[in-house]
PDB file of N, CA and C in Angstrom:
ATOM      1  N   MET A  34      50.728 -22.720 -34.589  1.00  0.00           N
ATOM      2  CA  MET A  34      49.637 -23.134 -34.500  1.00  0.00           C
ATOM      3  C   MET A  34      48.693 -22.721 -33.529  1.00  0.00           C
ATOM      4  N   SER A  35      49.593 -23.121 -32.384  1.00  0.00           N
ATOM      5  CA  SER A  35      48.445 -23.482 -30.904  1.00  0.00           C
ATOM      6  C   SER A  35      48.522 -21.724 -30.238  1.00  0.00           C
ATOM      7  N   LEU A  36      48.976 -20.115 -31.279  1.00  0.00           N
ATOM      8  CA  LEU A  36      48.359 -19.487 -30.956  1.00  0.00           C
ATOM      9  C   LEU A  36      47.748 -18.404 -31.595  1.00  0.00           C
ATOM     10  N   ILE A  37      47.337 -19.277 -33.073  1.00  0.00           N
ATOM     11  CA  ILE A  37      45.873 -18.879 -33.963  1.00  0.00           C
ATOM     12  C   ILE A  37      45.035 -19.457 -33.331  1.00  0.00           C
ATOM     13  N   ALA A  38      44.978 -20.520 -32.470  1.00  0.00           N
ATOM     14  CA  ALA A  38      44.111 -21.528 -31.648  1.00  0.00           C
ATOM     15  C   ALA A  38      43.567 -20.519 -30.966  1.00  0.00           C
ATOM     16  N   PHE A  39      44.655 -19.921 -30.067  1.00  0.00           N
ATOM     17  CA  PHE A  39      44.326 -19.012 -28.788  1.00  0.00           C
ATOM     18  C   PHE A  39      43.844 -18.161 -28.893  1.00  0.00           C
ATOM     19  N   GLN A  40      44.640 -17.707 -30.081  1.00  0.00           N
ATOM     20  CA  GLN A  40      43.703 -16.269 -30.148  1.00  0.00           C
ATOM     21  C   GLN A  40      41.666 -16.236 -30.924  1.00  0.00           C
ATOM     22  N   GLY A  41      41.735 -17.400 -31.528  1.00  0.00           N
ATOM     23  CA  GLY A  41      40.314 -17.970 -32.164  1.00  0.00           C
ATOM     24  C   GLY A  41      39.559 -17.841 -30.559  1.00  0.00           C
ATOM     25  N   TYR A  42      40.246 -18.867 -29.236  1.00  0.00           N
ATOM     26  CA  TYR A  42      39.440 -19.055 -28.706  1.00  0.00           C
ATOM     27  C   TYR A  42      39.020 -17.822 -27.593  1.00  0.00           C
ATOM     28  N   LEU A  43      39.495 -16.705 -27.285  1.00  0.00           N
ATOM     29  CA  LEU A  43      39.850 -15.407 -27.351  1.00  0.00           C
ATOM     30  C   LEU A  43      39.127 -14.724 -27.538  1.00  0.00           C
ATOM     31  N   GLY A  44      39.035 -14.725 -29.401  1.00  0.00           N
ATOM     32  CA  GLY A  44      38.093 -14.142 -30.252  1.00  0.00           C
ATOM     33  C   GLY A  44      36.904 -14.196 -30.056  1.00  0.00           C
ATOM     34  N   TYR A  45      36.424 -15.670 -29.470  1.00  0.00           N
ATOM     35  CA  TYR A  45      35.377 -16.490 -29.553  1.00  0.00           C
ATOM     36  C   TYR A  45      34.295 -15.884 -27.960  1.00  0.00           C
ATOM     37  N   SER A  46      35.163 -16.062 -26.994  1.00  0.00           N
ATOM     38  CA  SER A  46      34.961 -15.840 -25.853  1.00  0.00           C
ATOM     39  C   SER A  46      34.543 -14.087 -25.675  1.00  0.00           C
ATOM     40  N   ALA A  47      35.515 -13.482 -26.465  1.00  0.00           N
ATOM     41  CA  ALA A  47      34.965 -11.693 -26.299  1.00  0.00           C
ATOM     42  C   ALA A  47      33.618 -11.510 -27.233  1.00  0.00           C
ATOM     43  N   ILE A  48      33.003 -12.866 -27.698  1.00  0.00           N
ATOM     44  CA  ILE A  48      31.898 -12.668 -28.712  1.00  0.00           C
ATOM     45  C   ILE A  48      30.811 -13.640 -27.623  1.00  0.00           C
ATOM     46  N   ASN A  49      31.166 -14.487 -28.044  1.00  0.00           N
ATOM     47  CA  ASN A  49      29.974 -15.254 -27.066  1.00  0.00           C
ATOM     48  C   ASN A  49      30.033 -16.190 -25.535  1.00  0.00           C
ATOM     49  N   GLY A  50      30.677 -15.303 -24.161  1.00  0.00           N
ATOM     50  CA  GLY A  50      31.357 -16.363 -23.180  1.00  0.00           C
ATOM     51  C   GLY A  50      30.438 -15.272 -22.454  1.00  0.00           C
ATOM     52  N   ASN A  51      30.567 -16.233 -21.025  1.00  0.00           N
ATOM     53  CA  ASN A  51      29.975 -15.779 -20.158  1.00  0.00           C
ATOM     54  C   ASN A  51      29.429 -13.757 -19.618  1.00  0.00           C
ATOM     55  N   PHE A  52      30.835 -12.857 -20.565  1.00  0.00           N
ATOM     56  CA  PHE A  52      30.998 -12.129 -19.694  1.00  0.00           C
ATOM     57  C   PHE A  52      31.258 -11.026 -21.331  1.00  0.00           C
ATOM     58  N   GLY A  53      30.686 -12.324 -22.789  1.00  0.00           N
ATOM     59  CA  GLY A  53      30.884 -11.388 -23.680  1.00  0.00           C
ATOM     60  C   GLY A  53      29.673 -10.390 -24.157  1.00  0.00           C
ATOM     61  N   ILE A  54      30.239  -9.653 -25.651  1.00  0.00           N
ATOM     62  CA  ILE A  54      29.195  -8.968 -26.344  1.00  0.00           C
ATOM     63  C   ILE A  54      27.807  -9.398 -26.352  1.00  0.00           C
ATOM     64  N   GLU A  55      27.874 -10.313 -26.914  1.00  0.00           N
ATOM     65  CA  GLU A  55      26.120 -11.437 -26.316  1.00  0.00           C
ATOM     66  C   GLU A  55      25.725 -11.102 -25.416  1.00  0.00           C
ATOM     67  N   SER A  56      26.560 -11.121 -24.195  1.00  0.00           N
ATOM     68  CA  SER A  56      26.250 -11.654 -23.058  1.00  0.00           C
ATOM     69  C   SER A  56      25.950 -10.308 -22.325  1.00  0.00           C
ATOM     70  N   ARG A  57      26.460  -9.230 -22.810  1.00  0.00           N
ATOM     71  CA  ARG A  57      25.822  -8.252 -22.525  1.00  0.00           C
ATOM     72  C   ARG A  57      24.555  -7.339 -22.316  1.00  0.00           C
ATOM     73  N   ASP A  58      23.644  -7.744 -23.145  1.00  0.00           N
ATOM     74  CA  ASP A  58      22.347  -7.316 -23.208  1.00  0.00           C
ATOM     75  C   ASP A  58      21.626  -8.245 -21.854  1.00  0.00           C
ATOM     76  N   ALA A  59      21.442  -9.796 -21.932  1.00  0.00           N
ATOM     77  CA  ALA A  59      21.123  -9.863 -20.818  1.00  0.00           C
ATOM     78  C   ALA A  59      21.980  -9.946 -19.328  1.00  0.00           C
ATOM     79  N   ILE A  60      22.820  -9.213 -19.515  1.00  0.00           N
ATOM     80  CA  ILE A  60      23.556  -8.580 -18.048  1.00  0.00           C
ATOM     81  C   ILE A  60      22.585  -7.443 -17.623  1.00  0.00           C
ATOM     82  N   LEU A  61      22.835  -6.852 -18.752  1.00  0.00           N
ATOM     83  CA  LEU A  61      21.795  -5.518 -18.264  1.00  0.00           C
ATOM     84  C   LEU A  61      20.287  -5.678 -18.025  1.00  0.00           C
ATOM     85  N   ALA A  62      19.790  -6.874 -18.729  1.00  0.00           N
ATOM     86  CA  ALA A  62      18.435  -7.275 -18.882  1.00  0.00           C
ATOM     87  C   ALA A  62      18.360  -7.580 -16.686  1.00  0.00           C
ATOM     88  N   ASP A  63      19.267  -8.387 -16.541  1.00  0.00           N
ATOM     89  CA  ASP A  63      18.951  -9.200 -15.228  1.00  0.00           C
ATOM     90  C   ASP A  63      19.057  -7.831 -14.339  1.00  0.00           C
ATOM     91  N   ILE A  64      20.292  -6.403 -14.289  1.00  0.00           N
ATOM     92  CA  ILE A  64      20.448  -5.898 -13.576  1.00  0.00           C
ATOM     93  C   ILE A  64      19.108  -5.007 -13.636  1.00  0.00           C
ATOM     94  N   GLN A  65      18.168  -4.861 -14.072  1.00  0.00           N
ATOM     95  CA  GLN A  65      17.566  -4.089 -14.550  1.00  0.00           C
ATOM     96  C   GLN A  65      15.870  -4.552 -14.008  1.00  0.00           C
ATOM     97  N   VAL A  66      15.971  -6.225 -14.091  1.00  0.00           N
ATOM     98  CA  VAL A  66      14.876  -6.846 -13.124  1.00  0.00           C
ATOM     99  C   VAL A  66      15.348  -6.918 -11.837  1.00  0.00           C
ATOM    100  N   LEU A  67      16.414  -6.775 -11.127  1.00  0.00           N
ATOM    101  CA  LEU A  67      16.538  -6.958  -9.679  1.00  0.00           C
ATOM    102  C   LEU A  67      16.732  -5.536  -9.080  1.00  0.00           C
ATOM    103  N   LYS A  68      16.621  -4.075 -10.317  1.00  0.00           N
ATOM    104  CA  LYS A  68      16.517  -3.541  -9.641  1.00  0.00           C
ATOM    105  C   LYS A  68      14.989  -2.652  -9.309  1.00  0.00           C
ATOM    106  N   ASP A  69      14.246  -3.206 -10.546  1.00  0.00           N
ATOM    107  CA  ASP A  69      12.827  -2.988  -9.974  1.00  0.00           C
ATOM    108  C   ASP A  69      12.047  -3.882  -8.761  1.00  0.00           C
ATOM    109  N   ARG A  70      12.556  -5.370  -8.661  1.00  0.00           N
ATOM    110  CA  ARG A  70      12.652  -6.275  -7.459  1.00  0.00           C
ATOM    111  C   ARG A  70      13.280  -5.088  -6.722  1.00  0.00           C
ATOM    112  N   SER A  71      14.380  -4.759  -6.382  1.00  0.00           N
ATOM    113  CA  SER A  71      14.911  -4.130  -4.970  1.00  0.00           C
ATOM    114  C   SER A  71      13.744  -2.501  -4.690  1.00  0.00           C
ATOM    115  N   ALA A  72      13.163  -1.734  -5.914  1.00  0.00           N
ATOM    116  CA  ALA A  72      12.661  -0.875  -5.987  1.00  0.00           C
ATOM    117  C   ALA A  72      11.035  -1.503  -4.832  1.00  0.00           C
ATOM    118  N   ALA A  73      10.508  -2.481  -5.151  1.00  0.00           N
ATOM    119  CA  ALA A  73       9.520  -3.358  -4.927  1.00  0.00           C
ATOM    120  C   ALA A  73       9.011  -3.404  -3.291  1.00  0.00           C
ATOM    121  N   LEU A  74      10.628  -4.150  -2.643  1.00  0.00           N
ATOM    122  CA  LEU A  74      10.612  -4.088  -1.609  1.00  0.00           C
ATOM    123  C   LEU A  74      11.146  -3.061  -0.618  1.00  0.00           C
ATOM    124  N   GLN A  75      11.549  -2.645  -1.306  1.00  0.00           N
ATOM    125  CA  GLN A  75      11.720  -1.097  -0.351  1.00  0.00           C
ATOM    126  C   GLN A  75      10.599  -0.165  -0.381  1.00  0.00           C
ATOM    127  N   GLY A  76       9.524  -0.269  -1.041  1.00  0.00           N
ATOM    128  CA  GLY A  76       8.417  -0.194  -0.587  1.00  0.00           C
ATOM    129  C   GLY A  76       7.698  -0.244  -0.140  1.00  0.00           C
ATOM    130  N   GLU A  77       7.765  -2.192   0.147  1.00  0.00           N
ATOM    131  CA  GLU A  77       6.885  -3.039   1.085  1.00  0.00           C
ATOM    132  C   GLU A  77       7.221  -2.883   2.616  1.00  0.00           C
ATOM    133  N   ILE A  78       9.233  -2.700   2.570  1.00  0.00           N
ATOM    134  CA  ILE A  78       9.428  -1.870   3.647  1.00  0.00           C
ATOM    135  C   ILE A  78       9.145  -1.065   4.167  1.00  0.00           C
ATOM    136  N   ASP A  79       8.952   0.014   3.928  1.00  0.00           N
ATOM    137  CA  ASP A  79       8.624   1.547   3.644  1.00  0.00           C
ATOM    138  C   ASP A  79       7.180   1.732   4.735  1.00  0.00           C
ATOM    139  N   SER A  80       6.394   0.761   3.797  1.00  0.00           N
ATOM    140  CA  SER A  80       5.512   0.435   4.095  1.00  0.00           C
ATOM    141  C   SER A  80       4.725  -0.093   5.481  1.00  0.00           C
ATOM    142  N   PHE A  81       5.673  -0.801   6.217  1.00  0.00           N
ATOM    143  CA  PHE A  81       5.755  -1.834   7.060  1.00  0.00           C
ATOM    144  C   PHE A  81       5.988  -1.191   8.391  1.00  0.00           C
ATOM    145  N   ALA A  82       7.437  -0.043   7.627  1.00  0.00           N
ATOM    146  CA  ALA A  82       7.470   0.701   8.598  1.00  0.00           C
ATOM    147  C   ALA A  82       6.725   2.013   9.234  1.00  0.00           C
ATOM    148  N   HIS A  83       6.269   2.358   7.742  1.00  0.00           N
ATOM    149  CA  HIS A  83       5.246   3.334   8.921  1.00  0.00           C
ATOM    150  C   HIS A  83       4.154   2.620   9.981  1.00  0.00           C
ATOM    151  N   ARG A  84       3.462   1.900   9.017  1.00  0.00           N
ATOM    152  CA  ARG A  84       2.740   1.169  10.127  1.00  0.00           C
ATOM    153  C   ARG A  84       2.933   0.709  11.656  1.00  0.00           C
ATOM    154  N   ASN A  85       4.072   0.489  11.572  1.00  0.00           N
ATOM    155  CA  ASN A  85       5.368   0.391  12.568  1.00  0.00           C
ATOM    156  C   ASN A  85       5.237   1.426  13.338  1.00  0.00           C
ATOM    157  N   SER A  86       5.474   2.467  12.703  1.00  0.00           N
ATOM    158  CA  SER A  86       5.664   4.207  13.807  1.00  0.00           C
ATOM    159  C   SER A  86       3.944   4.004  14.197  1.00  0.00           C
ATOM    160  N   LEU A  87       3.003   3.721  13.704  1.00  0.00           N
ATOM    161  CA  LEU A  87       1.633   3.831  13.411  1.00  0.00           C
ATOM    162  C   LEU A  87       1.461   2.958  15.557  1.00  0.00           C
ATOM    163  N   MET A  88       2.353   2.330  15.210  1.00  0.00           N
ATOM    164  CA  MET A  88       1.652   1.664  16.827  1.00  0.00           C
ATOM    165  C   MET A  88       2.775   2.294  17.865  1.00  0.00           C
ATOM    166  N   ASP A  89       3.446   3.323  18.010  1.00  0.00           N
ATOM    167  CA  ASP A  89       3.991   4.118  19.052  1.00  0.00           C
ATOM    168  C   ASP A  89       2.677   4.267  19.748  1.00  0.00           C
ATOM    169  N   PRO A  90       2.795   4.186  20.859  1.00  0.00           N
ATOM    170  CA  PRO A  90       2.442   4.846  21.567  1.00  0.00           C
ATOM    171  C   PRO A  90       2.213   6.113  22.042  1.00  0.00           C
ATOM    172  N   ARG A  91       3.261   7.005  21.631  1.00  0.00           N
ATOM    173  CA  ARG A  91       3.691   8.708  21.160  1.00  0.00           C
ATOM    174  C   ARG A  91       3.129   9.384  20.628  1.00  0.00           C
ATOM    175  N   HIS A  92       2.530   8.536  19.455  1.00  0.00           N
ATOM    176  CA  HIS A  92       2.047   9.283  18.544  1.00  0.00           C
ATOM    177  C   HIS A  92       0.694   8.307  18.031  1.00  0.00           C
ATOM    178  N   LEU A  93       0.035   7.762  19.109  1.00  0.00           N
ATOM    179  CA  LEU A  93      -1.345   6.769  19.328  1.00  0.00           C
ATOM    180  C   LEU A  93      -2.648   8.411  19.293  1.00  0.00           C
ATOM    181  N   ASP A  94      -3.360   8.539  18.763  1.00  0.00           N
ATOM    182  CA  ASP A  94      -4.424   9.842  18.466  1.00  0.00           C
ATOM    183  C   ASP A  94      -5.770   8.349  19.324  1.00  0.00           C
ATOM    184  N   PRO A  95      -5.917   8.592  20.717  1.00  0.00           N
ATOM    185  CA  PRO A  95      -7.173   8.294  21.397  1.00  0.00           C
ATOM    186  C   PRO A  95      -7.861   8.449  21.042  1.00  0.00           C
ATOM    187  N   ASP A  96      -8.750   8.683  19.976  1.00  0.00           N
ATOM    188  CA  ASP A  96     -10.111   9.346  19.409  1.00  0.00           C
ATOM    189  C   ASP A  96      -9.834   7.770  18.127  1.00  0.00           C
ATOM    190  N   ILE A  97      -8.812   8.197  16.923  1.00  0.00           N
ATOM    191  CA  ILE A  97      -8.760   6.761  16.019  1.00  0.00           C
ATOM    192  C   ILE A  97      -8.791   5.608  16.669  1.00  0.00           C
ATOM    193  N   VAL A  98      -7.815   5.550  17.634  1.00  0.00           N
ATOM    194  CA  VAL A  98      -7.730   3.801  18.608  1.00  0.00           C
ATOM    195  C   VAL A  98      -8.960   3.543  18.900  1.00  0.00           C
ATOM    196  N   THR A  99     -10.045   4.660  19.536  1.00  0.00           N
ATOM    197  CA  THR A  99     -11.370   3.842  19.815  1.00  0.00           C
ATOM    198  C   THR A  99     -12.272   3.657  18.575  1.00  0.00           C
ATOM    199  N   GLU A 100     -12.308   4.908  17.813  1.00  0.00           N
ATOM    200  CA  GLU A 100     -12.922   4.453  16.476  1.00  0.00           C
ATOM    201  C   GLU A 100     -12.785   3.091  15.872  1.00  0.00           C
ATOM    202  N   ARG A 101     -11.074   2.983  16.033  1.00  0.00           N
ATOM    203  CA  ARG A 101     -11.148   1.491  15.371  1.00  0.00           C
ATOM    204  C   ARG A 101     -11.647   0.724  15.776  1.00  0.00           C
ATOM    205  N   ALA A 102     -11.015   0.661  17.178  1.00  0.00           N
ATOM    206  CA  ALA A 102     -11.544  -0.613  18.253  1.00  0.00           C
ATOM    207  C   ALA A 102     -12.813  -0.909  18.244  1.00  0.00           C
ATOM    208  N   ARG A 103     -13.784   0.709  18.522  1.00  0.00           N
ATOM    209  CA  ARG A 103     -15.719   0.056  18.156  1.00  0.00           C
ATOM    210  C   ARG A 103     -15.527  -0.390  16.627  1.00  0.00           C
ATOM    211  N   SER A 104     -14.815  -0.200  15.983  1.00  0.00           N
ATOM    212  CA  SER A 104     -15.383  -0.434  14.330  1.00  0.00           C
ATOM    213  C   SER A 104     -14.739  -2.243  14.155  1.00  0.00           C
ATOM    214  N   LEU A 105     -13.754  -2.776  14.972  1.00  0.00           N
ATOM    215  CA  LEU A 105     -13.348  -4.142  15.111  1.00  0.00           C
ATOM    216  C   LEU A 105     -14.286  -4.700  15.330  1.00  0.00           C
ATOM    217  N   LEU A 106     -14.648  -4.413  16.447  1.00  0.00           N
ATOM    218  CA  LEU A 106     -15.443  -5.016  17.814  1.00  0.00           C
ATOM    219  C   LEU A 106     -17.243  -5.362  17.695  1.00  0.00           C
ATOM    220  N   ASN A 107     -17.509  -4.032  16.184  1.00  0.00           N
ATOM    221  CA  ASN A 107     -18.945  -4.092  16.335  1.00  0.00           C
ATOM    222  C   ASN A 107     -19.454  -3.854  17.354  1.00  0.00           C
ATOM    223  N   MET A 108     -18.807  -2.593  17.883  1.00  0.00           N
ATOM    224  CA  MET A 108     -19.801  -2.044  19.193  1.00  0.00           C
ATOM    225  C   MET A 108     -20.133  -0.663  19.346  1.00  0.00           C
ATOM    226  N   ALA A 109     -21.106  -0.391  19.903  1.00  0.00           N
ATOM    227  CA  ALA A 109     -21.023   1.131  19.760  1.00  0.00           C
ATOM    228  C   ALA A 109     -21.230   1.986  21.083  1.00  0.00           C
ATOM    229  N   HIS A 110     -20.952   3.473  21.283  1.00  0.00           N
ATOM    230  CA  HIS A 110     -21.562   3.973  23.136  1.00  0.00           C
ATOM    231  C   HIS A 110     -22.965   4.222  22.327  1.00  0.00           C
ATOM    232  N   ALA A 111     -23.516   4.906  23.870  1.00  0.00           N
ATOM    233  CA  ALA A 111     -24.970   4.712  23.392  1.00  0.00           C
ATOM    234  C   ALA A 111     -24.907   6.263  23.340  1.00  0.00           C
ATOM    235  N   ASP A 112     -24.572   6.640  23.030  1.00  0.00           N
ATOM    236  CA  ASP A 112     -24.395   8.246  22.254  1.00  0.00           C
ATOM    237  C   ASP A 112     -24.225   8.302  20.715  1.00  0.00           C
ATOM    238  N   ASP A 113     -23.724   7.046  20.488  1.00  0.00           N
ATOM    239  CA  ASP A 113     -23.258   7.608  19.241  1.00  0.00           C
ATOM    240  C   ASP A 113     -24.592   6.983  18.357  1.00  0.00           C
ATOM    241  N   ILE A 114     -24.332   7.971  17.111  1.00  0.00           N
ATOM    242  CA  ILE A 114     -25.368   7.886  16.084  1.00  0.00           C
ATOM    243  C   ILE A 114     -24.747   7.129  15.023  1.00  0.00           C
ATOM    244  N   LEU A 115     -25.653   6.269  14.508  1.00  0.00           N
ATOM    245  CA  LEU A 115     -24.788   5.117  13.396  1.00  0.00           C
ATOM    246  C   LEU A 115     -25.406   5.380  12.387  1.00  0.00           C
ATOM    247  N   VAL A 116     -24.881   5.245  11.070  1.00  0.00           N
ATOM    248  CA  VAL A 116     -25.707   5.185   9.980  1.00  0.00           C
ATOM    249  C   VAL A 116     -24.893   4.097   9.296  1.00  0.00           C
ATOM    250  N   MET A 117     -25.767   3.453   8.572  1.00  0.00           N
ATOM    251  CA  MET A 117     -25.382   2.425   7.998  1.00  0.00           C
ATOM    252  C   MET A 117     -25.596   2.634   6.037  1.00  0.00           C
ATOM    253  N   VAL A 118     -23.793   2.488   5.712  1.00  0.00           N
ATOM    254  CA  VAL A 118     -24.207   3.322   4.427  1.00  0.00           C
ATOM    255  C   VAL A 118     -23.350   1.856   3.463  1.00  0.00           C
ATOM    256  N   HIS A 119     -23.888   1.641   2.594  1.00  0.00           N
ATOM    257  CA  HIS A 119     -23.663   1.223   1.233  1.00  0.00           C
ATOM    258  C   HIS A 119     -22.034   1.053   0.990  1.00  0.00           C
ATOM    259  N   PRO A 120     -21.121  -0.274   1.021  1.00  0.00           N
ATOM    260  CA  PRO A 120     -19.459   0.069   0.991  1.00  0.00           C
ATOM    261  C   PRO A 120     -19.407   0.534  -0.516  1.00  0.00           C
ATOM    262  N   ASP A 121     -20.017   0.054  -1.847  1.00  0.00           N
ATOM    263  CA  ASP A 121     -20.173   1.149  -2.833  1.00  0.00           C
ATOM    264  C   ASP A 121     -20.120   2.170  -3.294  1.00  0.00           C
ATOM    265  N   SER A 122     -21.729   2.598  -2.624  1.00  0.00           N
ATOM    266  CA  SER A 122     -22.520   3.733  -3.174  1.00  0.00           C
ATOM    267  C   SER A 122     -21.821   5.079  -2.331  1.00  0.00           C
ATOM    268  N   GLY A 123     -21.806   4.669  -0.704  1.00  0.00           N
ATOM    269  CA  GLY A 123     -21.921   5.444   0.307  1.00  0.00           C
ATOM    270  C   GLY A 123     -22.990   5.837   0.517  1.00  0.00           C
ATOM    271  N   GLN A 124     -24.320   5.526  -0.276  1.00  0.00           N
ATOM    272  CA  GLN A 124     -25.140   5.891  -0.031  1.00  0.00           C
ATOM    273  C   GLN A 124     -25.784   4.873   1.890  1.00  0.00           C
ATOM    274  N   PRO A 125     -26.811   6.076   2.246  1.00  0.00           N
ATOM    275  CA  PRO A 125     -27.459   5.212   3.773  1.00  0.00           C
ATOM    276  C   PRO A 125     -28.234   4.002   2.976  1.00  0.00           C
ATOM    277  N   ILE A 126     -28.124   2.912   3.494  1.00  0.00           N
ATOM    278  CA  ILE A 126     -29.012   1.701   3.814  1.00  0.00           C
ATOM    279  C   ILE A 126     -30.270   1.663   4.214  1.00  0.00           C
ATOM    280  N   SER A 127     -30.653   1.699   5.584  1.00  0.00           N
ATOM    281  CA  SER A 127     -31.755   1.347   6.018  1.00  0.00           C
ATOM    282  C   SER A 127     -31.952   2.767   7.247  1.00  0.00           C
ATOM    283  N   GLY A 128     -33.191   2.852   7.166  1.00  0.00           N
ATOM    284  CA  GLY A 128     -33.695   3.440   8.866  1.00  0.00           C
ATOM    285  C   GLY A 128     -34.308   4.771   8.204  1.00  0.00           C
ATOM    286  N   LYS A 129     -34.043   6.151   9.130  1.00  0.00           N
ATOM    287  CA  LYS A 129     -34.818   7.215   8.604  1.00  0.00           C
ATOM    288  C   LYS A 129     -33.603   8.396   7.992  1.00  0.00           C
ATOM    289  N   PHE A 130     -32.694   7.795   7.844  1.00  0.00           N
ATOM    290  CA  PHE A 130     -31.190   7.770   6.798  1.00  0.00           C
ATOM    291  C   PHE A 130     -31.531   8.233   5.858  1.00  0.00           C
ATOM    292  N   ARG A 131     -32.476   6.829   5.516  1.00  0.00           N
ATOM    293  CA  ARG A 131     -32.411   6.252   3.763  1.00  0.00           C
ATOM    294  C   ARG A 131     -33.586   7.407   2.969  1.00  0.00           C
ATOM    295  N   GLU A 132     -34.260   8.478   3.345  1.00  0.00           N
ATOM    296  CA  GLU A 132     -34.817   9.145   2.995  1.00  0.00           C
ATOM    297  C   GLU A 132     -34.389  10.425   3.171  1.00  0.00           C
ATOM    298  N   LEU A 133     -33.405  10.849   3.974  1.00  0.00           N
ATOM    299  CA  LEU A 133     -32.709  12.306   4.154  1.00  0.00           C
ATOM    300  C   LEU A 133     -31.653  12.409   2.898  1.00  0.00           C
ATOM    301  N   ILE A 134     -31.482  13.358   2.670  1.00  0.00           N
ATOM    302  CA  ILE A 134     -30.519  13.988   1.494  1.00  0.00           C
ATOM    303  C   ILE A 134     -29.524  14.076   2.412  1.00  0.00           C
ATOM    304  N   ASP A 135     -28.365  14.443   1.768  1.00  0.00           N
ATOM    305  CA  ASP A 135     -26.601  14.655   2.294  1.00  0.00           C
ATOM    306  C   ASP A 135     -26.952  15.843   2.813  1.00  0.00           C
ATOM    307  N   ASP A 136     -27.395  16.779   2.832  1.00  0.00           N
ATOM    308  CA  ASP A 136     -27.618  17.804   3.238  1.00  0.00           C
ATOM    309  C   ASP A 136     -28.039  18.126   4.316  1.00  0.00           C
ATOM    310  N   GLN A 137     -29.623  17.298   5.090  1.00  0.00           N
ATOM    311  CA  GLN A 137     -30.358  17.390   6.269  1.00  0.00           C
ATOM    312  C   GLN A 137     -29.312  16.498   6.711  1.00  0.00           C
ATOM    313  N   LEU A 138     -28.920  15.373   6.372  1.00  0.00           N
ATOM    314  CA  LEU A 138     -27.462  15.012   6.903  1.00  0.00           C
ATOM    315  C   LEU A 138     -26.535  15.347   7.957  1.00  0.00           C
ATOM    316  N   ILE A 139     -26.287  16.492   6.866  1.00  0.00           N
ATOM    317  CA  ILE A 139     -25.013  17.176   7.389  1.00  0.00           C
ATOM    318  C   ILE A 139     -25.708  18.684   8.580  1.00  0.00           C
ATOM    319  N   GLN A 140     -26.485  19.146   8.168  1.00  0.00           N
ATOM    320  CA  GLN A 140     -27.426  19.666   9.169  1.00  0.00           C
ATOM    321  C   GLN A 140     -27.706  18.729  10.667  1.00  0.00           C
ATOM    322  N   ILE A 141     -28.237  17.659  10.688  1.00  0.00           N
ATOM    323  CA  ILE A 141     -28.047  16.668  12.225  1.00  0.00           C
ATOM    324  C   ILE A 141     -26.649  16.738  12.418  1.00  0.00           C
ATOM    325  N   ILE A 142     -25.901  16.703  11.948  1.00  0.00           N
ATOM    326  CA  ILE A 142     -24.415  16.504  12.170  1.00  0.00           C
ATOM    327  C   ILE A 142     -24.259  17.317  12.673  1.00  0.00           C
ATOM    328  N   GLU A 143     -24.265  18.915  12.364  1.00  0.00           N
ATOM    329  CA  GLU A 143     -23.907  19.899  12.175  1.00  0.00           C
ATOM    330  C   GLU A 143     -24.181  20.683  13.624  1.00  0.00           C
ATOM    331  N   ALA A 144     -25.635  20.160  13.974  1.00  0.00           N
ATOM    332  CA  ALA A 144     -26.908  20.449  15.425  1.00  0.00           C
ATOM    333  C   ALA A 144     -26.302  20.385  16.588  1.00  0.00           C
ATOM    334  N   ASP A 145     -25.879  18.315  16.623  1.00  0.00           N
ATOM    335  CA  ASP A 145     -25.710  18.080  17.921  1.00  0.00           C
ATOM    336  C   ASP A 145     -24.060  18.069  18.186  1.00  0.00           C
ATOM    337  N   SER A 146     -23.488  18.980  18.982  1.00  0.00           N
ATOM    338  CA  SER A 146     -22.527  19.530  19.246  1.00  0.00           C
ATOM    339  C   SER A 146     -21.640  18.582  19.801  1.00  0.00           C
ATOM    340  N   THR A 147     -22.305  17.240  20.216  1.00  0.00           N
ATOM    341  CA  THR A 147     -21.450  16.218  20.954  1.00  0.00           C
ATOM    342  C   THR A 147     -20.960  15.207  19.484  1.00  0.00           C
ATOM    343  N   LEU A 148     -21.330  15.173  18.333  1.00  0.00           N
ATOM    344  CA  LEU A 148     -20.577  14.651  17.595  1.00  0.00           C
ATOM    345  C   LEU A 148     -19.415  14.869  16.879  1.00  0.00           C
TER     346      LEU A 148
END
């Protein structure tokens, strides 16, 4: 009698236990969720590694650093030509550039060799 009860317990555990047939689908779903999470975290790690590599002084482009610093500090050099553009449309906002079409702006930029 105890042997039949033990076999019943083993059969029940094989189907409904923590590592049984029905739990297998839940375990596989958890594995997939963890793989997706791992991939997202690896993407973040790669992004931070790339940003960190950009800070390496051996790889910094002085022109880009100067441009970025001027942008962050809202400063310009006396020889700079500034064209304010709308962030959504990219069209000039004010000043004499509002009336100019893109081709004319390109001609002005190409004509000045210091730009």
